[in-house]
PDB file of C-alpha atoms in Angstrom:
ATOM      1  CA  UNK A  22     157.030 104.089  69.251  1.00  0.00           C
ATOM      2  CA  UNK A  23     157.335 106.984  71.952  1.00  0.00           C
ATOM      3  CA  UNK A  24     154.383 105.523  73.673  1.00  0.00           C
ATOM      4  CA  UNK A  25     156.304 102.007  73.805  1.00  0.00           C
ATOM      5  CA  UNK A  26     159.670 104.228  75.252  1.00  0.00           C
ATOM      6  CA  UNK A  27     157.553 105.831  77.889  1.00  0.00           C
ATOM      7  CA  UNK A  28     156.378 102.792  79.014  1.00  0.00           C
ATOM      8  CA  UNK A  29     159.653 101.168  79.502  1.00  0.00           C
ATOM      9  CA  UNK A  30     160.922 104.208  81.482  1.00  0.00           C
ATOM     10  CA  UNK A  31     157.924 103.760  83.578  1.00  0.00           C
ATOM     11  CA  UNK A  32     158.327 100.286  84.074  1.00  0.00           C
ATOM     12  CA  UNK A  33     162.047 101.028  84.991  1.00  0.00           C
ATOM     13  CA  UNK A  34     161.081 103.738  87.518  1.00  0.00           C
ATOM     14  CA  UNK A  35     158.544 101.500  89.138  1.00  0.00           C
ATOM     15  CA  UNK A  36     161.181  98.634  89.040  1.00  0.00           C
ATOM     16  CA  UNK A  37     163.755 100.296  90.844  1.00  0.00           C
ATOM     17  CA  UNK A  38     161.835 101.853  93.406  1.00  0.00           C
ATOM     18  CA  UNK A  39     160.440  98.064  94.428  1.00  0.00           C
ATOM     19  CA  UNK A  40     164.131  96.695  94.380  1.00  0.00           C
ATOM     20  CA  UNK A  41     165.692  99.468  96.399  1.00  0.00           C
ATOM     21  CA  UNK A  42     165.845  99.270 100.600  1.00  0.00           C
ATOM     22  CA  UNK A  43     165.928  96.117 102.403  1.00  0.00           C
ATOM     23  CA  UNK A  44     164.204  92.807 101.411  1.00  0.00           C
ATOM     24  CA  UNK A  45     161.359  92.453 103.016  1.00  0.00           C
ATOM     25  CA  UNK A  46     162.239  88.844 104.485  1.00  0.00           C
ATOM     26  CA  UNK A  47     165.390  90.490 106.255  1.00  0.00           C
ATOM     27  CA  UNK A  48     163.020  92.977 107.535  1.00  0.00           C
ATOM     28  CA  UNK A  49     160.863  90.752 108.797  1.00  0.00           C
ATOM     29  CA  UNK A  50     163.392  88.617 110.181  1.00  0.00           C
ATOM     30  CA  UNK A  51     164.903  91.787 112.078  1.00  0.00           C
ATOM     31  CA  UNK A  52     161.437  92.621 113.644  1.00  0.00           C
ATOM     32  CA  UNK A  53     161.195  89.212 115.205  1.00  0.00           C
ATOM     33  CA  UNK A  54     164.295  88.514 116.533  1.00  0.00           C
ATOM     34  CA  UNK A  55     163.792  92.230 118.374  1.00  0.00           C
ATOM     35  CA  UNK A  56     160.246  90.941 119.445  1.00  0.00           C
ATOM     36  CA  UNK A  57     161.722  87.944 121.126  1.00  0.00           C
ATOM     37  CA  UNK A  58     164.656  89.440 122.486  1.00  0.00           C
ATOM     38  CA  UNK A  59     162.788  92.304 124.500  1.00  0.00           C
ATOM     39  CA  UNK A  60     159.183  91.301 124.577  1.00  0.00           C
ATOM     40  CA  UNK A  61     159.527  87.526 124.815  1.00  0.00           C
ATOM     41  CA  UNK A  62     156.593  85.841 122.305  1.00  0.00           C
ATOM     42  CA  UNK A  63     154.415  88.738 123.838  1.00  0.00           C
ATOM     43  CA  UNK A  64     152.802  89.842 120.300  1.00  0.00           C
ATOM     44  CA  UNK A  65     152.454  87.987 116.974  1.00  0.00           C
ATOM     45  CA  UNK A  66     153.042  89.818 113.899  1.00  0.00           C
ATOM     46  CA  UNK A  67     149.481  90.089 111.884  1.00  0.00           C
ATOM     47  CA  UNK A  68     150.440  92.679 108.853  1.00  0.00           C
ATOM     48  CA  UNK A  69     153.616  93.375 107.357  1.00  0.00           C
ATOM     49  CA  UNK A  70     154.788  94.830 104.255  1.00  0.00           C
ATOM     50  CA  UNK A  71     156.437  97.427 102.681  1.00  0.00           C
ATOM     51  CA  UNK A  72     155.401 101.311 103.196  1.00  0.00           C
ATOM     52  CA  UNK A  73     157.167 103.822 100.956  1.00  0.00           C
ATOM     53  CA  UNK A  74     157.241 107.043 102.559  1.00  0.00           C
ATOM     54  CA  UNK A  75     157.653 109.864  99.765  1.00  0.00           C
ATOM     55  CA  UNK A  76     158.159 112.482 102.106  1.00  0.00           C
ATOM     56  CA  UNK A  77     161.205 111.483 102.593  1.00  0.00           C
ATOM     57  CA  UNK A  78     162.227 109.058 100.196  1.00  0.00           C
ATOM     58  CA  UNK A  79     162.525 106.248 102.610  1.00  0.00           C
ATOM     59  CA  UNK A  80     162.475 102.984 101.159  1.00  0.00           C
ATOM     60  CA  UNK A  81     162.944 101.112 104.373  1.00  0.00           C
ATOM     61  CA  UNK A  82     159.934 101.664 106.111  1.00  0.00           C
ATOM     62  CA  UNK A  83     157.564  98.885 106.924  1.00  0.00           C
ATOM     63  CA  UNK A  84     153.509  99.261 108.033  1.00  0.00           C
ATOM     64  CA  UNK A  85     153.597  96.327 110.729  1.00  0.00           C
ATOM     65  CA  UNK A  86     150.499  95.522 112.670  1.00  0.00           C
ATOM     66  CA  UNK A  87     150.706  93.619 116.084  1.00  0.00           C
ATOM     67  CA  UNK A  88     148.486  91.235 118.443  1.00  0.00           C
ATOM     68  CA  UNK A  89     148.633  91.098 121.601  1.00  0.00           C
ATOM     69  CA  UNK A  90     149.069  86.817 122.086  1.00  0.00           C
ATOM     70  CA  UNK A  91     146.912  87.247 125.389  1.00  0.00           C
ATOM     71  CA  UNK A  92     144.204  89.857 123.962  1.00  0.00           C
ATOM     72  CA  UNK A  93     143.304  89.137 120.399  1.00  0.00           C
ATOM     73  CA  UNK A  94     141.537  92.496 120.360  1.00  0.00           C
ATOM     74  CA  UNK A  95     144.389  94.555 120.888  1.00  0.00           C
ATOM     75  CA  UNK A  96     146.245  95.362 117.757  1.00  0.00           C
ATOM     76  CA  UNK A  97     149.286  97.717 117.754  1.00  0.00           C
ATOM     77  CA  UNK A  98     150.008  99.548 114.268  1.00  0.00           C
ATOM     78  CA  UNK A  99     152.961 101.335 113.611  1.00  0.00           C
ATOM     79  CA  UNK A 100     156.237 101.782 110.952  1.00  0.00           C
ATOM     80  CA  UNK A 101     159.071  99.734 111.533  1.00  0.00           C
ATOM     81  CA  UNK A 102     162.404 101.011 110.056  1.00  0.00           C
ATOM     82  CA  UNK A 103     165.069  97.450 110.110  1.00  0.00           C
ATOM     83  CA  UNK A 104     168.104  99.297 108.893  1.00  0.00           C
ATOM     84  CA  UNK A 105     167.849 101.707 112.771  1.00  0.00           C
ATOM     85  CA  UNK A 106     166.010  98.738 113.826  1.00  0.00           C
ATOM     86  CA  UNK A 107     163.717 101.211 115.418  1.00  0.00           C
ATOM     87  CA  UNK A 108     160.272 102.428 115.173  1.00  0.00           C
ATOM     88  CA  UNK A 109     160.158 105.470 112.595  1.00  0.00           C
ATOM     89  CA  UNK A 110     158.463 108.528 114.215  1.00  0.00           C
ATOM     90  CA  UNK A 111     157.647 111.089 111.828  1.00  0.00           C
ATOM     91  CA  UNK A 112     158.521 114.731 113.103  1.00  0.00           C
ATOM     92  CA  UNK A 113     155.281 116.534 113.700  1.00  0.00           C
ATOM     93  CA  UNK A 114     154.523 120.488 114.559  1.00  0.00           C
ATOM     94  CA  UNK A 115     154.853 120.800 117.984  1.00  0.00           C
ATOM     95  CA  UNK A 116     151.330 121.118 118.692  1.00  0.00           C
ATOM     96  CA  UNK A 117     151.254 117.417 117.652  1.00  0.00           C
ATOM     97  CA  UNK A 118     154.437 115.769 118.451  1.00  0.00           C
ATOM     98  CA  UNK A 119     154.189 112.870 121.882  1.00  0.00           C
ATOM     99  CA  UNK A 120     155.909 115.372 124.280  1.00  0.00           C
ATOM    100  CA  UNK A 121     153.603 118.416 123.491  1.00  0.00           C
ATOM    101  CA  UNK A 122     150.604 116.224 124.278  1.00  0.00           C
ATOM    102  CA  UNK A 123     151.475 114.262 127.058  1.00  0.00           C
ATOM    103  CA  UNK A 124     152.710 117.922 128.894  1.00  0.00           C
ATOM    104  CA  UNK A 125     148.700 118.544 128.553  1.00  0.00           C
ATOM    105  CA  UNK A 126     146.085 117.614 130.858  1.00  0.00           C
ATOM    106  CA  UNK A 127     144.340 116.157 128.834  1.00  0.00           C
ATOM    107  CA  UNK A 128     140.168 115.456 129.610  1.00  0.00           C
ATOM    108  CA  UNK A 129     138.277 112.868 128.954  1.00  0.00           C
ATOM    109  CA  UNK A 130     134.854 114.260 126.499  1.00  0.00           C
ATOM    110  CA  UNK A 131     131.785 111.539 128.139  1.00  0.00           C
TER     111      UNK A 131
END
């Protein structure tokens, strides 16, 4: 009987968390119409789906993967947020954040 409850609850918890944040069509949706409007049918969409970020208890953060149309080898992965229609950038130390390492001069190892 308490096994059977627990369950449920679990099954509840697990529901809700799928349910909450934006549908993953809209998302989707959202992401193209910002491809076409500022890259123009420059990269087709090869992965999308859902990426729940428990840091932060973000439930509207996608793990997309691009293609380059012209390059098939170049792939570009990264998390798409649709409700800031923005890329989500994680914050970082500042050792690792964008601006601390493109200050550096940085050298290539051959």
């Amino acid at each position: 009987m308490l096994k059977g409850l627990y369950l449920g609850v679990f099954l509840l918890v697990i529901s809700t968390f799928y349910s909450c944040g934006i549908a993953t069509k809209v998302a989707k949706k959202s992401l193209v119409e910002y491809l076409e409007l500022h890259h123009k049918g420059k990269y087709e969409i090869v992965v999308f789906k859902r990426n729940f970020n428990t840091t932060n208890v973000n439930f509207n953060l996608f793990l997309v993967a691009l293609r380059l149309v012209e390059i098939k080898t170049v792939s570009i992965v990264f998390e798409w947020d649709p409700k800031l229609k923005k890329l989500h950038r994680p914050y970082y130390k500042e050792g690792n954040s964008r601006a601390y390492l493109t200050s550096k001069n940085i050298k290539e190892v051959c």
